[in-house]
Tab-separated table of N, CA and C in Angstrom:
chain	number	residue	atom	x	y	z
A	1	UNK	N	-118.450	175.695	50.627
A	1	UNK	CA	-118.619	174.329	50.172
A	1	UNK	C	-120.076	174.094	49.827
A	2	UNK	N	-120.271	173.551	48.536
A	2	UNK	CA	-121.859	173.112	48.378
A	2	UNK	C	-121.925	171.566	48.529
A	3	UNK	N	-122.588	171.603	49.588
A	3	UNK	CA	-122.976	170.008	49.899
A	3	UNK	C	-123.918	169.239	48.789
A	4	UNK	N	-124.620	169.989	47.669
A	4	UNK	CA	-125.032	169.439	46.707
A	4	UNK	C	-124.137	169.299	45.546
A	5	UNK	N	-122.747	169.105	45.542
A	5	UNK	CA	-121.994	168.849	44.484
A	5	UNK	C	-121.933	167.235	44.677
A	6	UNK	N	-122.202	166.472	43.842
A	6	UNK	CA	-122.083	165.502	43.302
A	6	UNK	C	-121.076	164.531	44.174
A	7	UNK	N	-121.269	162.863	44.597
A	7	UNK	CA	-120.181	162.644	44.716
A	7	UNK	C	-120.156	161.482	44.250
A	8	UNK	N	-118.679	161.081	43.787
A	8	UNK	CA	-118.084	160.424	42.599
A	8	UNK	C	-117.250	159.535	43.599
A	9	UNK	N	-117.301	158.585	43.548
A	9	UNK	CA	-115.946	157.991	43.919
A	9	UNK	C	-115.058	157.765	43.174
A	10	UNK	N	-113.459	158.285	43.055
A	10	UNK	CA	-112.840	158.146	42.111
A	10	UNK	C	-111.280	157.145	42.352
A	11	UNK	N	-111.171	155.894	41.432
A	11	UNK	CA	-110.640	154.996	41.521
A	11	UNK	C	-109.118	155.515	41.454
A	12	UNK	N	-108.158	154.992	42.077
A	12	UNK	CA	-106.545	155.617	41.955
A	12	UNK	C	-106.331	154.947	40.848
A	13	UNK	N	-105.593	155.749	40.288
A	13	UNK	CA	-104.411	155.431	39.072
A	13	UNK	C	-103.322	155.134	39.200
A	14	UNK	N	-102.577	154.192	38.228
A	14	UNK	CA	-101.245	153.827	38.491
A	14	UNK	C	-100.633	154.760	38.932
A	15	UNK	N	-100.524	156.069	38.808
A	15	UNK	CA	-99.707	156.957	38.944
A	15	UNK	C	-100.007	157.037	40.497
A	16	UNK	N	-101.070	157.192	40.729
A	16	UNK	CA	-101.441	157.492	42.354
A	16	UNK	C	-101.138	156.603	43.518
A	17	UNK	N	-100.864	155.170	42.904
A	17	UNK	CA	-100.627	153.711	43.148
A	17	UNK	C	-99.262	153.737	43.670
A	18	UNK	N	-98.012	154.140	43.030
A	18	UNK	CA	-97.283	153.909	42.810
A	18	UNK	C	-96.733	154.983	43.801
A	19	UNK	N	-97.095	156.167	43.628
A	19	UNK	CA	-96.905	157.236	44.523
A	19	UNK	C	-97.122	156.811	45.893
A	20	UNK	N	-98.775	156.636	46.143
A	20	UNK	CA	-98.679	155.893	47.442
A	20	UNK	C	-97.817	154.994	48.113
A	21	UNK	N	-97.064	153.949	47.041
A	21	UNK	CA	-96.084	152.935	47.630
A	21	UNK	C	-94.786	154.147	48.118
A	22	UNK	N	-94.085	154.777	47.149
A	22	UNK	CA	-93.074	155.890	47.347
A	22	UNK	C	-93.243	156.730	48.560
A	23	UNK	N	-94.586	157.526	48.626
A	23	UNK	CA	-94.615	157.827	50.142
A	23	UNK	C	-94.836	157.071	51.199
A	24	UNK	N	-95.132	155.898	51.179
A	24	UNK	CA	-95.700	155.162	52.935
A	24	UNK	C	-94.280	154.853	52.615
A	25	UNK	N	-93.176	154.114	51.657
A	25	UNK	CA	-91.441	153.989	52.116
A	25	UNK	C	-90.988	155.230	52.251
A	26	UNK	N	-91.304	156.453	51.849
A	26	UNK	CA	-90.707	157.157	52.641
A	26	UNK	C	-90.635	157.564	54.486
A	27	UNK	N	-92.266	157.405	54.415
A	27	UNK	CA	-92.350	157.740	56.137
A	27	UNK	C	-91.434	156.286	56.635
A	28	UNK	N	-91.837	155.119	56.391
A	28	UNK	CA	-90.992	153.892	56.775
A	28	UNK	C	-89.836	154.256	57.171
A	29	UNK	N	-89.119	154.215	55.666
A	29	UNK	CA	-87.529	154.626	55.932
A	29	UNK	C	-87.069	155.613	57.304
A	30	UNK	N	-87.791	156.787	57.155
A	30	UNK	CA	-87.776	158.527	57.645
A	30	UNK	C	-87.799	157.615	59.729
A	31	UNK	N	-89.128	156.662	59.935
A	31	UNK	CA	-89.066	156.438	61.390
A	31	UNK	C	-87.713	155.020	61.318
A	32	UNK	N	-87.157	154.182	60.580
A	32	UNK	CA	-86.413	153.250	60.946
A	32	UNK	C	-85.279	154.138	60.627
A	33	UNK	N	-84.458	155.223	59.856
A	33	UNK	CA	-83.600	155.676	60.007
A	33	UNK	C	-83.555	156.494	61.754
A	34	UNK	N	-84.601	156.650	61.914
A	34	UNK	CA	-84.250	157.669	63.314
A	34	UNK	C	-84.218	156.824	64.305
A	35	UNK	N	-84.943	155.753	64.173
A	35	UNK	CA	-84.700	154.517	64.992
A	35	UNK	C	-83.338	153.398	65.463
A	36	UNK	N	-83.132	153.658	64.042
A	36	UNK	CA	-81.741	152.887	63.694
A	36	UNK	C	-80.396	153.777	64.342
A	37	UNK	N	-80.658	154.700	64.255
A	37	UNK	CA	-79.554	155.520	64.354
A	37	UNK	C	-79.637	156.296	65.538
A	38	UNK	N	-80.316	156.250	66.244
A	38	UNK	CA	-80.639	156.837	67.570
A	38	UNK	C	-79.376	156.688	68.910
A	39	UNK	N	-79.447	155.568	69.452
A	39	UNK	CA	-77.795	154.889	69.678
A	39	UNK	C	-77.079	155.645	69.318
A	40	UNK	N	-76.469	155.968	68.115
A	40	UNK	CA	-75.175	156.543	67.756
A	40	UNK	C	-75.178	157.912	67.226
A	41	UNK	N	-76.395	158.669	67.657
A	41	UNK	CA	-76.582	159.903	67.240
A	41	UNK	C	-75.880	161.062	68.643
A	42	UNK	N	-75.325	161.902	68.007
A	42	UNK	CA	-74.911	162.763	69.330
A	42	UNK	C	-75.792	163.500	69.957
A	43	UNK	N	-75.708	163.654	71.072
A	43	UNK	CA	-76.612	164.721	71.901
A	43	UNK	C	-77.060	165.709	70.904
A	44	UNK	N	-76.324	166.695	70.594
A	44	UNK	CA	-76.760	168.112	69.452
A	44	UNK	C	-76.639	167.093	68.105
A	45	UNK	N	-77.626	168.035	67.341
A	45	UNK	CA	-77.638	167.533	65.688
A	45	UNK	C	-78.342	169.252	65.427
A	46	UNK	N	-78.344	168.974	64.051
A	46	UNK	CA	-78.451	170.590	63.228
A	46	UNK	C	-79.975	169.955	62.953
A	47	UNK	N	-80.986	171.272	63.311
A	47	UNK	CA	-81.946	171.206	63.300
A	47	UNK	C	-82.638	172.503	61.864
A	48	UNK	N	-81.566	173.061	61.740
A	48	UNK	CA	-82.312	174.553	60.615
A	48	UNK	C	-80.793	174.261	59.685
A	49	UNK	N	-81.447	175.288	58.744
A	49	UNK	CA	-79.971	175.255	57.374
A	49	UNK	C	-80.494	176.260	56.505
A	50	UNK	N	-79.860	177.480	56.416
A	50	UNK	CA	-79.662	178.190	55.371
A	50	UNK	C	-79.910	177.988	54.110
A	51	UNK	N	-80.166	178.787	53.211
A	51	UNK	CA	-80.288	178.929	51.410
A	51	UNK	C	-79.093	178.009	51.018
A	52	UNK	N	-78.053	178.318	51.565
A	52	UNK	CA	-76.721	177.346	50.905
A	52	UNK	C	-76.777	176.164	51.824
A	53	UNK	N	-77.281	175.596	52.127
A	53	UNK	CA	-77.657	174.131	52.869
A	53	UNK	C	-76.702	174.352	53.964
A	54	UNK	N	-76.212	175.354	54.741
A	54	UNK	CA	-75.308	175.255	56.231
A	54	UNK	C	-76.306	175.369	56.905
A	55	UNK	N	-75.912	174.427	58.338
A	55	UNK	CA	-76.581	174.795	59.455
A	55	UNK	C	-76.363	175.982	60.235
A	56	UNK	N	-77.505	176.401	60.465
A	56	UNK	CA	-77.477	177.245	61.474
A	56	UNK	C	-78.352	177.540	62.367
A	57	UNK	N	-78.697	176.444	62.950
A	57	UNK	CA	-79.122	175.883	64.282
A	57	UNK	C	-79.525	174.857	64.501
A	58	UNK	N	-79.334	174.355	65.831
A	58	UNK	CA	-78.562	172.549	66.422
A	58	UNK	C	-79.714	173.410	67.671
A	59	UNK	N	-79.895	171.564	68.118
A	59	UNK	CA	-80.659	171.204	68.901
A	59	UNK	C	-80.754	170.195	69.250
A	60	UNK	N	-81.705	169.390	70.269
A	60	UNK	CA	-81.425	167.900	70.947
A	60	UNK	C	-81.897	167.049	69.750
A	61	UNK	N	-81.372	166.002	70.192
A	61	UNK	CA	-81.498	164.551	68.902
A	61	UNK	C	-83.209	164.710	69.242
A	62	UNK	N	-83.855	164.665	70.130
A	62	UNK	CA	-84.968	164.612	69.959
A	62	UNK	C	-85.764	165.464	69.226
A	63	UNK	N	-85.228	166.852	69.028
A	63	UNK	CA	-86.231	167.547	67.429
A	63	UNK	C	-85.867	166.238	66.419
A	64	UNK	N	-85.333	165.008	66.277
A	64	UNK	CA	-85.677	164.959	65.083
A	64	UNK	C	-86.784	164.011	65.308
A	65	UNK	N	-87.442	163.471	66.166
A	65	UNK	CA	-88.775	162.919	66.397
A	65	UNK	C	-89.926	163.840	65.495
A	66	UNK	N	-89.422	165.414	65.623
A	66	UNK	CA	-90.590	166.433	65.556
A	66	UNK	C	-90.934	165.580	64.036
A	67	UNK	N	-89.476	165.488	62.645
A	67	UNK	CA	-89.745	165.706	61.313
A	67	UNK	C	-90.732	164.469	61.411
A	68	UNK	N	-90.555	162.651	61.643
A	68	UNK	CA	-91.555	161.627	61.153
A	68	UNK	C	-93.017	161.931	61.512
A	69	UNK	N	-92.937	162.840	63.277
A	69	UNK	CA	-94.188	163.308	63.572
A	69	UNK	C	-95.194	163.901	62.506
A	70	UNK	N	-94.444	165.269	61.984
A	70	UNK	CA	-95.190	165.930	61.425
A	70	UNK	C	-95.498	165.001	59.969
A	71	UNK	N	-94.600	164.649	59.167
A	71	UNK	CA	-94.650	164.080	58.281
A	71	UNK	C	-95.989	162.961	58.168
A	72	UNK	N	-96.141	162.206	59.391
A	72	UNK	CA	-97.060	161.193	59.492
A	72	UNK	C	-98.746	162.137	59.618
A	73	UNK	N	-98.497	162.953	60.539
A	73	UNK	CA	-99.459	163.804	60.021
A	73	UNK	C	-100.065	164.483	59.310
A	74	UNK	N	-99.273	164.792	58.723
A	74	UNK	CA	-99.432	165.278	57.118
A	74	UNK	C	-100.014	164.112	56.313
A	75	UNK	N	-99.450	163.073	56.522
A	75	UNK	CA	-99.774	162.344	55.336
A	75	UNK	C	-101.370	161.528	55.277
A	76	UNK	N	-101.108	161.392	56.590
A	76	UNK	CA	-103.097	161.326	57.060
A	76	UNK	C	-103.872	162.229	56.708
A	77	UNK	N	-103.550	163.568	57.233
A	77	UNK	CA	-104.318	164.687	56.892
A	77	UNK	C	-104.758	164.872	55.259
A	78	UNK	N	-104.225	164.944	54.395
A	78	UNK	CA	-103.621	165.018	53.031
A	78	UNK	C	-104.286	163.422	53.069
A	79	UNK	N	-104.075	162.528	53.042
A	79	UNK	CA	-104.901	161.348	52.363
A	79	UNK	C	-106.116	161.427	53.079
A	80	UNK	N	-106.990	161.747	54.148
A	80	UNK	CA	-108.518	162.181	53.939
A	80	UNK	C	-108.799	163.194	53.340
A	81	UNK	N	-107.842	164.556	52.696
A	81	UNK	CA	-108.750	165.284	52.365
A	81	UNK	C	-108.824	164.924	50.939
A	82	UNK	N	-107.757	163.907	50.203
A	82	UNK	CA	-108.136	163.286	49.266
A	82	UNK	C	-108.723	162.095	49.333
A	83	UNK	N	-109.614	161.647	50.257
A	83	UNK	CA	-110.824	160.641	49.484
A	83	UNK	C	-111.541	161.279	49.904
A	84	UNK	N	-112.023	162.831	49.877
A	84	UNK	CA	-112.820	163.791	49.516
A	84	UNK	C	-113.071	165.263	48.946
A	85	UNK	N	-113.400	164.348	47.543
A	85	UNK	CA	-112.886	165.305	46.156
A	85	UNK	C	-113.614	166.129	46.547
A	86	UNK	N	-115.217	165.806	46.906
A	86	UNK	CA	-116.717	166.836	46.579
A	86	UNK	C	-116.182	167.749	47.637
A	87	UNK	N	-116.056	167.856	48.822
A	87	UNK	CA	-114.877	169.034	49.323
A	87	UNK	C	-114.410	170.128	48.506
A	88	UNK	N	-113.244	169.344	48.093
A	88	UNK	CA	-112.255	170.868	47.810
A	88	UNK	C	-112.867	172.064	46.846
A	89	UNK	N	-112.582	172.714	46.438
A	89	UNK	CA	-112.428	174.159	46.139
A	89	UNK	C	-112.383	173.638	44.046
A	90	UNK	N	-113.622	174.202	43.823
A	90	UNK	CA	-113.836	173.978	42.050
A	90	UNK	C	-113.954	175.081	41.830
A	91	UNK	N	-114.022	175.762	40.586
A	91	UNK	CA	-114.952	176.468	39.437
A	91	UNK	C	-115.908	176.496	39.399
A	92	UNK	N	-116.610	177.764	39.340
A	92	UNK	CA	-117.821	177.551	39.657
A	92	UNK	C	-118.846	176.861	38.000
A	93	UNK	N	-117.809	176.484	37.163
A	93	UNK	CA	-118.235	175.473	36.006
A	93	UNK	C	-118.220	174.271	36.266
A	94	UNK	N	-117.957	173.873	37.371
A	94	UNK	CA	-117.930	172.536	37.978
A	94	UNK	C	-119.732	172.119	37.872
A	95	UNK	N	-119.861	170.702	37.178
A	95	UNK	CA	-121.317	170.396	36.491
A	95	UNK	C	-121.536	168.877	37.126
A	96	UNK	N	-122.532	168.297	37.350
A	96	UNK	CA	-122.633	167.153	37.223
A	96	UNK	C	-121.626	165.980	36.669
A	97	UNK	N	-121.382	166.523	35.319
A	97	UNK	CA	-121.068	166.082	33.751
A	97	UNK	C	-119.453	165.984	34.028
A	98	UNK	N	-118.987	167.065	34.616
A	98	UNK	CA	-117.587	167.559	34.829
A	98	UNK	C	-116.825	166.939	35.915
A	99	UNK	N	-117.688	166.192	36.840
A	99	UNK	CA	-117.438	166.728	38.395
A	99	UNK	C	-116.489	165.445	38.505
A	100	UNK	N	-116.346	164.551	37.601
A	100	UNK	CA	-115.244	163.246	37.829
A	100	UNK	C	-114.371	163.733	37.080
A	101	UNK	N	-114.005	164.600	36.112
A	101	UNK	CA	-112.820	165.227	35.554
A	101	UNK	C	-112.399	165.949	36.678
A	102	UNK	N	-112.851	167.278	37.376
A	102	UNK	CA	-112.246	167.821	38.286
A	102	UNK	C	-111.448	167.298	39.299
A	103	UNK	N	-112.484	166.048	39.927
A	103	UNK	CA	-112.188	165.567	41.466
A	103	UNK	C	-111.260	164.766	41.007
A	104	UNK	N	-110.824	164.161	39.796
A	104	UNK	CA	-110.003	163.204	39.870
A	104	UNK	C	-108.661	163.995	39.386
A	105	UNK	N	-108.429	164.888	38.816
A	105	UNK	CA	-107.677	165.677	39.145
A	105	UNK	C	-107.042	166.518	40.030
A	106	UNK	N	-107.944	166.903	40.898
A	106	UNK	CA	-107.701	167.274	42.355
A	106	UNK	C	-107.285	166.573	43.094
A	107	UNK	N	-108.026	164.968	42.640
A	107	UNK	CA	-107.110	163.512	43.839
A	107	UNK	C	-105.988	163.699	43.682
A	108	UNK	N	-105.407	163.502	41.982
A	108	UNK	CA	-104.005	163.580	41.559
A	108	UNK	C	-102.870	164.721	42.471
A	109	UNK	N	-103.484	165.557	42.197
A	109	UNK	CA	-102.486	166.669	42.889
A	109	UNK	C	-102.348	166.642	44.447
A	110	UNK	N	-103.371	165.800	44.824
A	110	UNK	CA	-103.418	166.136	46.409
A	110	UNK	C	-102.432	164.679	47.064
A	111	UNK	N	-102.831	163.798	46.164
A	111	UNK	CA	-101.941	162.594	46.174
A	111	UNK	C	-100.563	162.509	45.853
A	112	UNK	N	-100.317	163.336	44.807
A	112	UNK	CA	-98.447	163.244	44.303
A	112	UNK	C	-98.114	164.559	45.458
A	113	UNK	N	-98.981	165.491	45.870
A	113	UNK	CA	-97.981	166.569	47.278
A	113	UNK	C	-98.195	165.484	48.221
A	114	UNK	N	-99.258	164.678	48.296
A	114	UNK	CA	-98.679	164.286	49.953
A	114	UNK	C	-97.801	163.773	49.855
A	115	UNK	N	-97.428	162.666	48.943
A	115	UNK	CA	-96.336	161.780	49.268
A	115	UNK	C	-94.794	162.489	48.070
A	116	UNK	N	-94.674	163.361	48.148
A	116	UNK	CA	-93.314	164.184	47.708
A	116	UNK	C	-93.241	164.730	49.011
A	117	UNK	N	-94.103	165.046	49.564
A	117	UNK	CA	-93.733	165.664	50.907
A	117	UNK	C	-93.637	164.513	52.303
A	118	UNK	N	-93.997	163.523	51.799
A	118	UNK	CA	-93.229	162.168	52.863
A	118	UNK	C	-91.801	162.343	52.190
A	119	UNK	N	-91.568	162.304	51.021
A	119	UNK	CA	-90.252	161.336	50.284
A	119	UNK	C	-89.595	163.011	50.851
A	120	UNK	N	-89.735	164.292	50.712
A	120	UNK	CA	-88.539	165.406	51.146
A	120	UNK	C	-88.971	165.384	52.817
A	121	UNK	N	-89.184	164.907	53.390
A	121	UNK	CA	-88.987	164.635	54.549
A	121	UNK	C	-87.856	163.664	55.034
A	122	UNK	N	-88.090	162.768	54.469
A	122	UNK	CA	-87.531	161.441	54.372
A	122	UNK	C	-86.115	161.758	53.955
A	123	UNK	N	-85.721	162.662	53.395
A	123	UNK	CA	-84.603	163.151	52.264
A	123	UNK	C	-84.161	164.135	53.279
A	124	UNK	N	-84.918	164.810	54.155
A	124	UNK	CA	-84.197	166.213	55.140
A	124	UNK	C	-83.668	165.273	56.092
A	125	UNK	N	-85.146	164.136	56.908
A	125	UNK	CA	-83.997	163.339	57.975
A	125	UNK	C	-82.788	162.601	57.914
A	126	UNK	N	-82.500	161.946	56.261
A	126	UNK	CA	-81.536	161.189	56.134
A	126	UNK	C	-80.243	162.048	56.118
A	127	UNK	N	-80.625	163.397	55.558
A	127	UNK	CA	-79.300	164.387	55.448
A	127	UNK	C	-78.958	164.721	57.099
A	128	UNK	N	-80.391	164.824	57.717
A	128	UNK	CA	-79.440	165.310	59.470
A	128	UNK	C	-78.979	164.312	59.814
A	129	UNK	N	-79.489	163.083	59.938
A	129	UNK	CA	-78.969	162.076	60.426
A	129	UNK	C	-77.064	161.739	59.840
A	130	UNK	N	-77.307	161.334	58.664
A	130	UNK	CA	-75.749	161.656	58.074
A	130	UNK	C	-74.914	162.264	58.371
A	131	UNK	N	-75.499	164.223	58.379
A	131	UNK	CA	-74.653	164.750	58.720
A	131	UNK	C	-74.030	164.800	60.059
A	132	UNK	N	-75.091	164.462	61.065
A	132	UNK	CA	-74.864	164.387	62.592
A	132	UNK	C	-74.070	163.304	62.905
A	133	UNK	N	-73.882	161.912	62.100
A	133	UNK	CA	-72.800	161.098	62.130
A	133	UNK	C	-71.274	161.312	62.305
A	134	UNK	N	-71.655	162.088	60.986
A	134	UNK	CA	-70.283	162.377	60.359
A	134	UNK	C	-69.638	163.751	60.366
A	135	UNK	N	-70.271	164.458	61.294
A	135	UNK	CA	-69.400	165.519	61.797
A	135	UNK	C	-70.255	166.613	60.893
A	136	UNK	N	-70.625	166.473	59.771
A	136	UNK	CA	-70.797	167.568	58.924
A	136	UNK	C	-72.557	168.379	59.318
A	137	UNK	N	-72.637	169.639	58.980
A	137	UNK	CA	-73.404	170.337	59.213
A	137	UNK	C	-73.764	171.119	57.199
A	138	UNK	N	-74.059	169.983	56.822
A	138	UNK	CA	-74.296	170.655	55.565
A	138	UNK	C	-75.453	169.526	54.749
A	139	UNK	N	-76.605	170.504	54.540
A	139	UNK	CA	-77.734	169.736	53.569
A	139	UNK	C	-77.767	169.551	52.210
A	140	UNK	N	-77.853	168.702	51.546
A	140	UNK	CA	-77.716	168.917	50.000
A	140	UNK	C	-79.000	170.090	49.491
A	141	UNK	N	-78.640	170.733	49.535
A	141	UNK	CA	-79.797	172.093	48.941
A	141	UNK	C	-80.310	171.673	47.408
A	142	UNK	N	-79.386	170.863	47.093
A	142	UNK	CA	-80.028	170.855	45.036
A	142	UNK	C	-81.257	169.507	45.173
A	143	UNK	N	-80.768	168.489	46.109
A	143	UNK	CA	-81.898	167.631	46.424
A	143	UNK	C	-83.293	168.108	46.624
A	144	UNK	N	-83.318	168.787	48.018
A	144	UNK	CA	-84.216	169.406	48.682
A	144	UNK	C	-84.842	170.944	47.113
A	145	UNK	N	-84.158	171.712	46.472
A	145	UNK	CA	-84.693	172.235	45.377
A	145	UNK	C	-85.551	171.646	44.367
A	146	UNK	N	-85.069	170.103	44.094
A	146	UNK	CA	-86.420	169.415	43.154
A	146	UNK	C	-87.196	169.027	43.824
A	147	UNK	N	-87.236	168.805	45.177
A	147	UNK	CA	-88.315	168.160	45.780
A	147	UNK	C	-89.279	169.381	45.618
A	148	UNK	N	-88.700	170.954	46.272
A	148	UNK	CA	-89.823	172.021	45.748
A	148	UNK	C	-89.835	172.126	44.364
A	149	UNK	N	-89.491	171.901	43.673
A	149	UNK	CA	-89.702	172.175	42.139
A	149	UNK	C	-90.857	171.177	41.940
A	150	UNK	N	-90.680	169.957	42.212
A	150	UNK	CA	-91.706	169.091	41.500
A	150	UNK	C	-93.104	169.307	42.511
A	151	UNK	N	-93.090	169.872	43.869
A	151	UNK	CA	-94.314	170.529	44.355
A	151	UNK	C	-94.910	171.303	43.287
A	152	UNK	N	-94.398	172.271	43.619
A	152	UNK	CA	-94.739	173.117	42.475
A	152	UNK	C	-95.495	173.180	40.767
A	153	UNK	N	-94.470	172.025	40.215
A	153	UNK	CA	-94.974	171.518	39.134
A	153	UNK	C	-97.054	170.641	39.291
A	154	UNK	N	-96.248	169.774	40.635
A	154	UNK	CA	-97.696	168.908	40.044
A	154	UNK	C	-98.676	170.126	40.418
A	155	UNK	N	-98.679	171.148	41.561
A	155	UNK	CA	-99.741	171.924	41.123
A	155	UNK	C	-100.122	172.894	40.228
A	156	UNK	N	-99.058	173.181	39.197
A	156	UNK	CA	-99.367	174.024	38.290
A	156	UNK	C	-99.985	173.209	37.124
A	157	UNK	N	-99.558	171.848	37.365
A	157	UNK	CA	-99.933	171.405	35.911
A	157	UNK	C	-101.470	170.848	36.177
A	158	UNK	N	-101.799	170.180	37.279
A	158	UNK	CA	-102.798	170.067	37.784
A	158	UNK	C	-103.830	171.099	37.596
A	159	UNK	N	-103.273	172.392	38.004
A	159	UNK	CA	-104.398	173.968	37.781
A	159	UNK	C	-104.620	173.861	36.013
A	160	UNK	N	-103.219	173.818	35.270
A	160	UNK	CA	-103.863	174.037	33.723
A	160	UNK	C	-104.042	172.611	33.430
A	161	UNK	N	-104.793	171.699	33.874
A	161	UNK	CA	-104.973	170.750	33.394
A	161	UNK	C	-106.390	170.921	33.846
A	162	UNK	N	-107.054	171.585	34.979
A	162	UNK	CA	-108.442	171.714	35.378
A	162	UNK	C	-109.195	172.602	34.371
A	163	UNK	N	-108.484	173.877	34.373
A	163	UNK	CA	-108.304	175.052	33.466
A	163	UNK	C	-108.935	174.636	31.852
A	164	UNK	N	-108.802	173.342	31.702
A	164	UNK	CA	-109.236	172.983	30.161
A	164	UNK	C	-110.016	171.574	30.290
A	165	UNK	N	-110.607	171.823	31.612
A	165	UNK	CA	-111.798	170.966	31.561
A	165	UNK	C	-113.079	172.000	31.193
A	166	UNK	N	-114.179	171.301	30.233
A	166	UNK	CA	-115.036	172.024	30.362
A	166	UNK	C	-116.343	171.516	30.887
């Protein structure tokens, strides 16, 4: 890390705005569904699930405390290390001149993973919870696939979008 890189404060964008609202309702939802449903949850619930969304392994209602836990942590973690761009990891073409193109691109990406990764959290507890209702031991796998797909995406597009800063 060079502590003489520049620092910028860089203002959120609608896009980042909007995201933020999408992830803090996701963690919301993610602790009042486990809340809500706690009462009527059975002792065992499916805690793991296979490539084809079956469970295959159950555990006490209380692993599902573990998912809002981690999730809330994450999302703290991940929103300080984005309101600090001059931090992360540049090119070593990273300039004065440059350094609010980079970082505000780097906000972007660090901002749309944290909160896709509240909202597929939010999306894994509602499926255990459901399924632990209702007898069933099966995750929607095609859900949980775009949630990694669009990971994926915002950081690739993010990399060739840095990639053609000059």
């Amino acid at each position: 890390m060079d502590s003489n890189r520049p620092k910028v404060h860089i203002e959120k964008t609608t896009l980042t705005k909007f995201a933020d609202i999408l992830g803090n309702a996701g963690i919301l939802v993610m602790i009042l569904l486990v809340a809500l449903n706690w009462g009527s949850l059975p002792d065992t619930v499916p805690t793991h699930f296979n490539g084809a969304g079956d469970a295959d392994g159950w555990g006490s209602k209380f692993t599902l405390l573990i998912l809002p836990v981690i999730a809330i942590f994450l999302h703290i973690l991940l929103g300080v290390v984005e309101r600090k761009p001059h931090l992360h990891n540049y090119p070593v073409r990273l300039t004065e001149e440059n350094a609010p193109l980079f970082y505000a691109e780097s906000v972007k990406i660090i901002n749309l993973t944290k909160n896709i990764i509240a909202l597929m959290f939010a999306y894994i507890t509602y499926h255990i919870i459901r399924g632990a209702l209702n007898g069933s031991d099966q995750l929607n796998i095609i859900g949980l696939a775009i949630f990694i797909i669009l990971l994926f995406l915002v950081i690739i597009v993010g990399m060739v979008r840095m990639s053609k800063i000059k």
